[in-house]
Coordinates of C-alpha atoms and ligand atoms in Angstrom, one line a residue:
Chain A
M1 CA -39.7 -12.1 52.6
E2 CA -42.6 -13.1 54.8
L3 CA -42.3 -15.7 57.6
A4 CA -44.4 -18.3 55.8
E5 CA -42.2 -18.1 52.8
I6 CA -39.0 -18.2 54.8
T7 CA -40.4 -21.3 56.6
K8 CA -41.0 -23.0 53.2
T9 CA -37.5 -22.2 52.0
V10 CA -35.9 -23.5 55.3
I11 CA -37.9 -26.7 54.8
S12 CA -36.6 -27.1 51.3
L13 CA -33.0 -26.5 52.4
A14 CA -33.4 -29.0 55.2
R15 CA -34.8 -31.6 52.8
K16 CA -31.4 -31.6 51.1
V17 CA -29.8 -32.9 54.3
D18 CA -32.7 -35.0 55.6
E19 CA -31.2 -38.5 55.7
K20 CA -34.2 -40.1 57.3
N21 CA -36.5 -38.9 54.5
I22 CA -39.2 -37.8 57.0
T23 CA -42.1 -35.5 56.1
L24 CA -40.8 -32.1 57.3
T25 CA -43.2 -29.7 58.9
P26 CA -42.5 -26.4 60.7
E27 CA -42.6 -28.4 64.0
S28 CA -39.9 -30.9 63.0
A29 CA -36.9 -30.7 65.4
L30 CA -33.7 -30.2 63.5
V31 CA -31.5 -32.5 65.6
A32 CA -34.0 -35.0 67.0
D33 CA -36.2 -35.5 64.0
L34 CA -33.7 -35.0 61.1
G35 CA -31.1 -37.0 62.9
L36 CA -28.4 -34.6 61.9
E37 CA -24.9 -34.9 63.3
S38 CA -23.4 -31.7 64.4
V39 CA -21.2 -31.5 61.3
Q40 CA -24.3 -31.6 59.1
I41 CA -26.1 -29.1 61.2
I42 CA -23.2 -26.7 60.5
E43 CA -23.3 -27.3 56.8
F44 CA -27.0 -26.8 56.8
L45 CA -26.8 -23.6 58.8
C46 CA -24.1 -22.3 56.3
E47 CA -26.6 -23.1 53.5
V48 CA -29.3 -21.1 55.3
E49 CA -27.0 -18.2 55.9
D50 CA -25.8 -18.1 52.3
H51 CA -29.4 -18.4 50.9
F52 CA -30.7 -15.5 53.0
D53 CA -27.4 -13.6 52.9
I54 CA -27.2 -13.3 56.7
V55 CA -24.9 -14.4 59.5
I56 CA -26.4 -16.4 62.4
G57 CA -24.4 -16.1 65.7
E58 CA -23.9 -19.1 67.9
D59 CA -25.7 -17.6 70.8
S60 CA -28.9 -17.0 68.9
L61 CA -29.0 -20.7 68.1
A62 CA -29.4 -21.6 71.7
D63 CA -33.2 -21.4 71.6
V64 CA -33.6 -23.0 68.1
V65 CA -35.1 -26.4 68.2
T66 CA -37.6 -26.7 65.3
V67 CA -37.7 -25.6 61.7
S68 CA -40.1 -22.8 62.6
D69 CA -37.7 -21.5 65.4
L70 CA -35.0 -21.2 62.8
A71 CA -37.4 -19.6 60.3
E72 CA -38.3 -17.0 62.9
L73 CA -34.6 -16.3 63.6
V74 CA -33.9 -15.9 59.9
Y75 CA -36.9 -13.6 59.6
H76 CA -35.7 -11.3 62.4
L77 CA -32.1 -11.3 61.1
S78 CA -33.2 -10.4 57.6
R79 CA -35.3 -7.6 58.9
E80 CA -32.5 -6.2 61.0
K81 CA -30.3 -6.2 58.0
K82 CA -32.7 -4.0 56.1
L83 CA -33.2 -1.5 58.9
Chain B
M1 CA -35.3 -31.9 86.5
S2 CA -32.7 -32.7 89.1
L3 CA -29.2 -31.2 88.8
L4 CA -27.7 -34.7 88.3
S5 CA -30.0 -35.5 85.4
N6 CA -27.5 -33.4 83.4
F7 CA -25.3 -36.5 83.4
E8 CA -27.8 -38.7 81.5
L9 CA -26.1 -38.0 78.2
A10 CA -22.7 -38.7 79.6
E11 CA -24.0 -41.9 81.2
S12 CA -25.3 -43.2 77.9
R13 CA -22.1 -42.3 76.0
K14 CA -20.1 -44.1 78.7
K15 CA -22.3 -47.2 78.4
Q16 CA -21.9 -47.2 74.6
L17 CA -18.1 -47.0 74.9
E18 CA -18.0 -49.7 77.5
G19 CA -19.9 -52.0 75.3
L20 CA -17.0 -52.1 72.8
P21 CA -14.4 -54.9 73.0
I22 CA -11.8 -52.3 74.0
N23 CA -13.0 -48.9 75.1
P24 CA -11.0 -46.4 73.0
T25 CA -11.2 -43.7 75.7
G26 CA -10.0 -46.1 78.4
V27 CA -6.6 -47.2 77.0
V28 CA -3.9 -47.1 79.6
L29 CA -0.2 -46.8 78.7
E30 CA 1.1 -49.1 81.4
K31 CA 4.7 -48.4 80.7
I32 CA 6.4 -46.1 78.3
V33 CA 9.2 -47.9 76.6
S34 CA 10.4 -45.1 74.2
P35 CA 8.8 -42.2 72.2
T36 CA 7.3 -44.8 69.9
E37 CA 6.5 -47.8 72.1
A38 CA 4.5 -48.5 75.1
L39 CA 3.0 -51.4 77.1
I40 CA -0.8 -51.6 76.6
N41 CA -2.8 -54.6 78.0
G42 CA 0.5 -56.2 78.9
K43 CA 1.8 -56.1 75.4
I44 CA 4.4 -53.8 73.7
V45 CA 2.7 -51.8 70.9
I46 CA 4.0 -49.2 68.4
L47 CA 2.5 -45.8 69.2
A48 CA 1.1 -44.4 66.0
G49 CA -1.4 -42.1 67.7
T50 CA 0.5 -39.5 69.7
N51 CA 1.4 -35.8 69.1
N52 CA 5.1 -36.4 69.8
Y53 CA 5.9 -35.2 66.3
L54 CA 9.6 -34.5 66.8
G55 CA 10.0 -37.5 69.1
L56 CA 11.5 -35.3 71.9
T57 CA 9.8 -36.8 75.0
F58 CA 12.9 -38.8 75.9
S59 CA 15.5 -36.3 74.6
K60 CA 18.5 -36.3 77.0
D61 CA 18.8 -32.5 76.8
C62 CA 15.2 -31.9 77.8
I63 CA 15.3 -34.5 80.6
D64 CA 18.6 -33.2 82.0
A65 CA 17.3 -29.6 82.0
G66 CA 14.2 -30.7 83.8
I67 CA 16.1 -32.7 86.4
R68 CA 18.5 -29.8 87.1
S69 CA 15.6 -27.4 87.5
L70 CA 13.7 -29.8 89.8
E71 CA 16.8 -30.1 92.0
T72 CA 17.5 -26.4 92.1
Q73 CA 14.1 -24.8 91.9
G74 CA 11.7 -27.4 93.4
T75 CA 8.7 -29.1 92.1
G76 CA 6.3 -26.2 91.6
T77 CA 5.8 -22.5 91.8
T78 CA 2.7 -22.7 94.0
G79 CA 1.4 -19.5 92.5
S80 CA 0.0 -17.3 89.7
R81 CA 2.2 -15.6 87.2
M82 CA 0.8 -12.3 88.7
A83 CA 1.9 -13.2 92.2
N84 CA 4.8 -15.5 93.2
G85 CA 4.7 -17.7 90.1
T86 CA 7.0 -15.7 87.7
Y87 CA 10.5 -17.2 87.9
S88 CA 13.3 -15.9 85.6
G89 CA 12.8 -19.1 83.5
H90 CA 9.2 -18.1 82.6
L91 CA 10.5 -14.7 81.4
E92 CA 13.4 -16.3 79.5
L93 CA 11.1 -18.7 77.7
E94 CA 8.8 -15.8 76.7
R95 CA 11.8 -13.8 75.4
E96 CA 13.0 -16.9 73.4
I97 CA 9.6 -17.4 71.8
A98 CA 9.3 -13.8 70.9
E99 CA 12.8 -14.0 69.4
L100 CA 12.0 -17.2 67.5
Y101 CA 9.2 -15.3 65.7
S102 CA 11.0 -11.9 65.5
M103 CA 8.0 -10.4 67.3
P104 CA 8.1 -8.0 70.3
Y105 CA 6.2 -10.0 72.8
S106 CA 5.0 -13.5 73.8
M107 CA 3.0 -14.9 76.7
V108 CA 3.3 -18.3 78.3
F109 CA 0.3 -20.1 79.7
S110 CA 0.0 -23.3 81.8
T111 CA -1.6 -25.3 78.9
G112 CA -2.4 -24.9 75.3
Y113 CA -6.0 -24.9 76.3
S114 CA -5.6 -22.0 78.6
A115 CA -3.5 -20.1 76.1
N116 CA -6.5 -20.1 73.8
L117 CA -8.9 -19.2 76.6
G118 CA -6.6 -16.6 77.9
T119 CA -5.8 -15.0 74.5
M120 CA -9.5 -14.7 73.5
A121 CA -10.7 -13.6 76.9
A122 CA -8.2 -10.7 76.9
L123 CA -8.6 -9.8 73.2
L124 CA -12.3 -9.9 72.7
D125 CA -15.5 -8.6 74.3
E126 CA -19.2 -8.4 73.5
N127 CA -18.6 -5.8 70.8
N128 CA -16.4 -8.0 68.7
A129 CA -17.4 -10.5 66.1
V130 CA -15.4 -13.7 65.6
L131 CA -15.4 -15.7 62.4
I132 CA -14.1 -19.2 63.2
D133 CA -13.5 -22.3 61.1
S134 CA -16.2 -24.8 61.8
E135 CA -13.7 -27.5 62.6
A136 CA -11.5 -25.4 65.0
H137 CA -10.5 -27.0 68.3
A138 CA -12.8 -26.9 71.3
S139 CA -10.4 -24.6 73.2
L140 CA -10.8 -21.9 70.5
F141 CA -14.6 -22.1 70.7
D142 CA -14.5 -22.1 74.5
G143 CA -12.2 -19.0 74.4
C144 CA -14.7 -17.2 72.2
R145 CA -17.5 -18.1 74.6
M146 CA -15.6 -16.9 77.6
S147 CA -15.0 -13.6 75.9
G148 CA -18.7 -12.9 75.2
A149 CA -17.9 -12.0 71.5
E150 CA -20.5 -12.9 68.9
V151 CA -19.4 -16.1 67.2
F152 CA -20.0 -17.0 63.5
R153 CA -18.7 -20.1 61.9
F154 CA -17.6 -20.5 58.3
K155 CA -17.2 -23.7 56.4
H156 CA -14.0 -25.6 57.1
N157 CA -11.0 -24.4 55.1
D158 CA -13.3 -22.5 52.7
P159 CA -12.1 -18.9 51.9
S160 CA -15.3 -18.1 49.9
S161 CA -17.4 -19.1 52.9
L162 CA -15.3 -16.7 55.0
E163 CA -15.5 -13.9 52.5
K164 CA -19.3 -14.0 52.3
R165 CA -19.4 -13.7 56.1
L166 CA -16.9 -10.8 56.1
Q167 CA -19.0 -9.1 53.5
R168 CA -22.2 -9.6 55.6
L169 CA -20.6 -8.2 58.7
G170 CA -20.0 -4.9 56.8
E171 CA -18.2 -2.3 58.9
R172 CA -17.9 -4.8 61.8
A173 CA -15.3 -6.7 59.8
N174 CA -12.9 -4.0 61.0
S175 CA -13.0 -5.4 64.6
T176 CA -13.5 -9.0 63.7
L177 CA -11.1 -11.8 64.6
I178 CA -10.7 -14.6 62.1
I179 CA -9.7 -17.9 63.9
V180 CA -8.1 -20.8 62.1
E181 CA -5.6 -23.6 62.7
G182 CA -2.5 -24.5 60.7
L183 CA -2.5 -28.3 60.5
Y184 CA -5.8 -29.8 61.5
S185 CA -5.3 -32.7 64.0
I186 CA -7.8 -35.3 62.8
R187 CA -7.7 -35.5 59.0
G188 CA -4.2 -33.9 58.7
D189 CA -5.4 -31.2 56.3
C190 CA -3.8 -27.7 56.3
A191 CA -5.6 -24.4 56.2
P192 CA -5.3 -22.2 53.1
L193 CA -3.6 -19.6 55.1
R194 CA -2.5 -17.4 52.2
E195 CA -6.1 -17.0 51.0
F196 CA -7.2 -16.3 54.6
A197 CA -4.5 -13.7 55.1
E198 CA -5.4 -11.9 51.9
L199 CA -9.0 -11.7 53.0
K200 CA -8.1 -10.4 56.4
E201 CA -6.0 -7.7 54.7
S202 CA -8.7 -6.6 52.3
Y203 CA -11.4 -6.5 55.0
N204 CA -9.1 -5.0 57.6
S205 CA -9.8 -7.7 60.1
Y206 CA -7.5 -9.6 62.4
L207 CA -6.1 -13.2 62.0
L208 CA -5.3 -15.7 64.7
V209 CA -3.6 -19.0 63.8
D210 CA -3.4 -21.9 66.2
E211 CA -0.3 -23.8 65.3
A212 CA -0.8 -26.5 67.9
H213 CA -0.1 -29.3 65.5
S214 CA 2.0 -27.5 62.9
L215 CA 4.6 -26.2 65.3
G216 CA 7.9 -28.1 64.8
L217 CA 6.8 -29.6 61.5
Y218 CA 6.4 -26.6 59.1
G219 CA 8.3 -23.5 58.4
R220 CA 11.8 -22.4 59.1
Y221 CA 13.0 -23.5 62.6
G222 CA 9.6 -25.3 62.8
R223 CA 7.8 -22.1 63.4
G224 CA 4.6 -23.4 61.8
L225 CA 2.5 -23.2 58.7
A226 CA 2.1 -19.4 58.7
D227 CA 5.8 -19.1 58.4
Q228 CA 6.0 -21.8 55.7
L229 CA 3.4 -19.9 53.6
D230 CA 5.2 -16.7 54.3
I231 CA 2.3 -14.8 56.0
L232 CA 3.8 -14.3 59.4
D233 CA 3.7 -10.6 58.8
K234 CA 0.0 -10.7 58.1
T235 CA -0.8 -12.9 61.1
D236 CA -1.9 -10.9 64.2
F237 CA -1.7 -13.6 66.8
I238 CA -0.1 -17.1 66.8
V239 CA -1.0 -19.5 69.5
G240 CA 0.6 -22.8 70.2
T241 CA 1.2 -25.5 72.7
F242 CA 4.2 -27.2 74.2
S243 CA 2.3 -30.5 74.6
K244 CA 2.8 -31.8 71.1
S245 CA 6.1 -31.3 69.1
L246 CA 7.9 -30.0 72.2
G247 CA 6.9 -33.0 74.4
T248 CA 6.1 -31.0 77.6
I249 CA 3.0 -29.1 78.6
G250 CA 2.0 -25.4 78.4
G251 CA 1.0 -22.9 75.8
F252 CA 1.9 -19.6 74.3
C253 CA 0.7 -16.6 72.3
V254 CA 3.0 -14.5 70.3
S255 CA 2.1 -11.3 68.4
K256 CA 3.5 -8.4 66.4
H257 CA 1.1 -6.1 68.4
P258 CA 2.8 -4.7 71.5
Q259 CA -0.6 -4.7 73.2
L260 CA -0.1 -8.4 73.9
G261 CA 2.0 -7.1 76.8
L262 CA -1.1 -5.8 78.4
F263 CA -3.1 -9.0 78.1
K264 CA -1.9 -10.3 81.4
Y265 CA -3.8 -7.6 83.3
S266 CA -7.1 -8.8 82.0
S267 CA -6.7 -12.4 81.1
R268 CA -8.4 -14.5 83.7
P269 CA -7.0 -17.9 82.5
Y270 CA -3.6 -16.4 82.8
I271 CA -4.1 -14.8 86.3
F272 CA -6.2 -17.4 88.1
T273 CA -4.1 -20.5 87.8
A274 CA -0.7 -21.6 88.9
S275 CA 2.2 -21.0 86.5
P276 CA 4.0 -23.9 84.9
S277 CA 6.5 -25.7 87.1
P278 CA 10.1 -24.7 86.7
A279 CA 11.1 -28.1 85.4
V280 CA 8.5 -28.0 82.7
I281 CA 9.8 -24.5 81.7
A282 CA 13.4 -25.8 81.6
S283 CA 12.5 -28.8 79.4
T284 CA 10.4 -26.7 77.1
R285 CA 13.3 -24.2 76.6
S286 CA 15.6 -27.1 75.7
A287 CA 12.9 -28.5 73.3
I288 CA 12.6 -25.2 71.6
K289 CA 16.3 -25.1 71.0
L290 CA 16.2 -28.6 69.5
M291 CA 13.2 -27.7 67.4
K292 CA 15.0 -24.7 66.0
E293 CA 18.0 -26.8 65.1
G294 CA 15.8 -29.7 64.2
D295 CA 15.9 -29.9 60.4
H296 CA 17.0 -33.5 60.7
L297 CA 14.1 -34.3 62.9
R298 CA 11.7 -32.7 60.5
K299 CA 13.2 -34.7 57.7
N300 CA 12.7 -37.9 59.5
A301 CA 9.1 -37.1 60.4
W302 CA 8.3 -36.1 56.9
E303 CA 9.9 -39.2 55.4
S304 CA 7.8 -41.4 57.7
A305 CA 4.7 -39.3 56.9
R306 CA 5.2 -39.7 53.1
N307 CA 5.9 -43.4 53.4
L308 CA 2.9 -44.2 55.6
H309 CA 0.6 -42.0 53.5
G310 CA 1.8 -43.7 50.3
A311 CA 1.3 -47.2 51.9
L312 CA -2.3 -46.4 53.1
E313 CA -3.2 -44.6 49.9
S314 CA -2.1 -47.6 47.8
I315 CA -4.5 -49.8 49.9
G316 CA -7.3 -47.5 48.7
L317 CA -8.2 -46.1 52.1
D318 CA -10.0 -42.7 52.4
L319 CA -7.3 -40.2 53.3
H320 CA -6.6 -36.5 52.8
P321 CA -4.7 -36.5 49.5
I322 CA -1.8 -34.4 50.7
P323 CA 0.6 -36.2 53.2
S324 CA 1.4 -34.8 56.6
P325 CA 2.6 -36.4 59.9
V326 CA -1.1 -36.6 60.8
I327 CA -2.9 -39.2 58.6
G328 CA -6.6 -39.6 59.2
V329 CA -8.3 -42.6 57.7
S330 CA -12.1 -41.9 57.2
F331 CA -14.7 -44.6 57.5
Q332 CA -18.3 -44.3 56.5
S333 CA -19.3 -46.9 59.0
E334 CA -18.6 -46.4 62.7
E335 CA -18.8 -50.2 63.3
V336 CA -16.1 -50.9 60.7
A337 CA -13.9 -48.2 62.2
I338 CA -14.2 -49.7 65.7
Q339 CA -13.5 -53.2 64.4
F340 CA -10.5 -51.9 62.4
W341 CA -9.1 -50.0 65.4
N342 CA -9.5 -53.0 67.7
I343 CA -7.6 -55.4 65.3
L344 CA -4.9 -52.8 64.9
L345 CA -4.4 -52.6 68.6
E346 CA -4.4 -56.4 68.9
S347 CA -1.8 -56.5 66.1
G348 CA 0.4 -54.2 68.2
I349 CA -0.4 -50.8 66.7
Y350 CA -2.0 -48.0 68.8
T351 CA -3.8 -45.4 66.8
N352 CA -6.6 -42.9 67.8
L353 CA -10.2 -43.7 67.2
I354 CA -12.4 -40.7 66.7
L355 CA -16.1 -41.3 66.6
P356 CA -19.0 -39.0 65.7
P357 CA -19.7 -36.3 66.7
A358 CA -16.0 -35.5 67.2
A359 CA -15.0 -36.7 63.7
P360 CA -15.2 -34.1 61.0
G361 CA -17.6 -34.8 58.1
G362 CA -19.6 -37.4 59.8
G363 CA -18.5 -41.1 60.0
A364 CA -15.5 -42.1 62.0
V365 CA -11.7 -41.6 61.7
I366 CA -8.7 -43.7 62.6
R367 CA -6.0 -41.1 63.2
C368 CA -2.4 -42.1 62.8
S369 CA 0.4 -39.9 63.5
V370 CA 4.1 -40.4 62.9
T371 CA 7.1 -38.9 64.6
A372 CA 10.8 -38.2 63.9
A373 CA 11.5 -41.1 66.2
H374 CA 9.7 -43.8 64.2
S375 CA 12.1 -46.2 62.4
V376 CA 11.6 -47.3 58.8
E377 CA 10.7 -50.8 60.2
Q378 CA 8.0 -49.4 62.5
I379 CA 6.4 -47.4 59.6
N380 CA 6.5 -50.5 57.4
K381 CA 4.9 -52.6 60.1
I382 CA 2.1 -50.0 60.6
G383 CA 1.5 -50.0 56.8
A384 CA 1.5 -53.8 56.6
C385 CA -1.0 -54.1 59.4
F386 CA -3.4 -51.6 57.8
K387 CA -3.0 -53.6 54.6
S388 CA -3.9 -57.0 56.0
I389 CA -6.8 -55.6 58.1
A390 CA -8.2 -53.8 55.2
K391 CA -8.1 -57.0 53.2
E392 CA -9.6 -59.0 56.1
L393 CA -12.5 -56.5 56.3
G394 CA -12.9 -56.3 52.5
L395 CA -11.9 -52.7 52.3
S396 CA -8.8 -52.8 50.1
K397 CA -8.8 -51.7 46.5
A398 CA -8.2 -55.3 45.3
A399 CA -11.0 -56.7 47.4
Ligands
LIG1 C1 -5.7 -27.0 67.8 C2 -5.4 -27.2 69.2 N1 -5.4 -26.1 70.0 C3 -5.2 -26.3 71.4 C4 -5.0 -27.5 71.9 C5 -4.8 -27.6 73.4 O1 -3.5 -27.8 73.8 P1 -3.1 -28.5 75.1 O2 -3.6 -30.0 75.0 O3 -1.7 -28.4 75.2 O4 -3.8 -27.9 76.3 C6 -5.1 -28.6 71.1 C7 -4.8 -30.0 71.6 O5 -5.3 -30.6 72.5 C8 -5.3 -28.5 69.7 O6 -5.4 -29.5 68.9

């Protein structure tokens, strides 16, 4: 799957947990903009992992702020899996 | 950014808490009257928010053992277990814990927190993966971080979420540690340990169960939930604390793997801290004896648990459906929970208020816990207070 497509999918998964009903863009910040509590973030990440059939380590999340950061991480993890 | 700007978040949290009528993190127990009563704000209240599940904090045996030890061995060891801090009592306690579980080896740490740090730090390194329940205690996460292992969370108490991740890890599942608790401390829900144990067997992984809150309450001799569900033989490591049912302080790890005996050479949280004081060790040994023989204590604790759970359930409050000595009442609204908690305290009932982000599942939780030492009258009073406050705030079924 290409990055653009992954970004779209991540946005659609995030929409399910977006309580503030904001317009999500790749630049939306997961915590600050979506207003997610840590519990929801974990649920959301589990959804993302299950959708793409990957596992995301805690450490690799340190640099993830926006939807597009997460999409890039998913992109790399999905490619690693195929190699 | 200055170094001290790191405290901005803490500062804002502090301000928020101080703005409440009573700061839930600032409660002082001015005098302890008994295992179930204390003086707070000059008034005697019932303690329904401790971890004193077997009610042993004032046990004569434990106090006498502590006093004898203070008088004969002094106030502290002044050193590490690896230097001058191993007294025969420490070794006796380790032997007794191993014996309790019919396992070859156990290790005693200065706190439950350091037992988790110390176990994980010795057991894991960068090459291992960890699959940890998303609601596991902070000490388990901190232990993983300290070890450098790669950490993956799975959904709370969800075997299918765990299995998917074991599958995705492929061959790495062979060297993966699964970390869960027995009884969870906030909502009072138990882990589906049988299902987890089956998964660990089929993927050849390892299982660690933190019995911090289940010790004393579940299983034969109070050994915990893994024993109650008959999976001790499939559990690789059990960790626990002395600070809850046993009423003292300290922690342990016990294992069927003889390698646990080597942990002490590489476990920094074991080596670089002073060992528990001899009096604490002596009281803990007495408490373990009382726990082993404590079927009557368990019976009391469970009767109180079922009574209070039934009372709160009949009001229509949001509880975990299966009773346990930990009863967490969930609230959608943080404000309502804070108000409820305050009125409880003013009415003479101390409970724990858990606010987001610490509360599982969002929202806030008022955590009640009962002990073997609570009387029927005390439990009835707690139930009655909940009922009248729920009515006052328009939360009861009938309202
Ligand atoms: C699940 C769990 N593990 C470990 C600990 C740490 O134990 P202690 O407070 O005795 O250090 C606690 C309690 O605080 C806990 O709830």
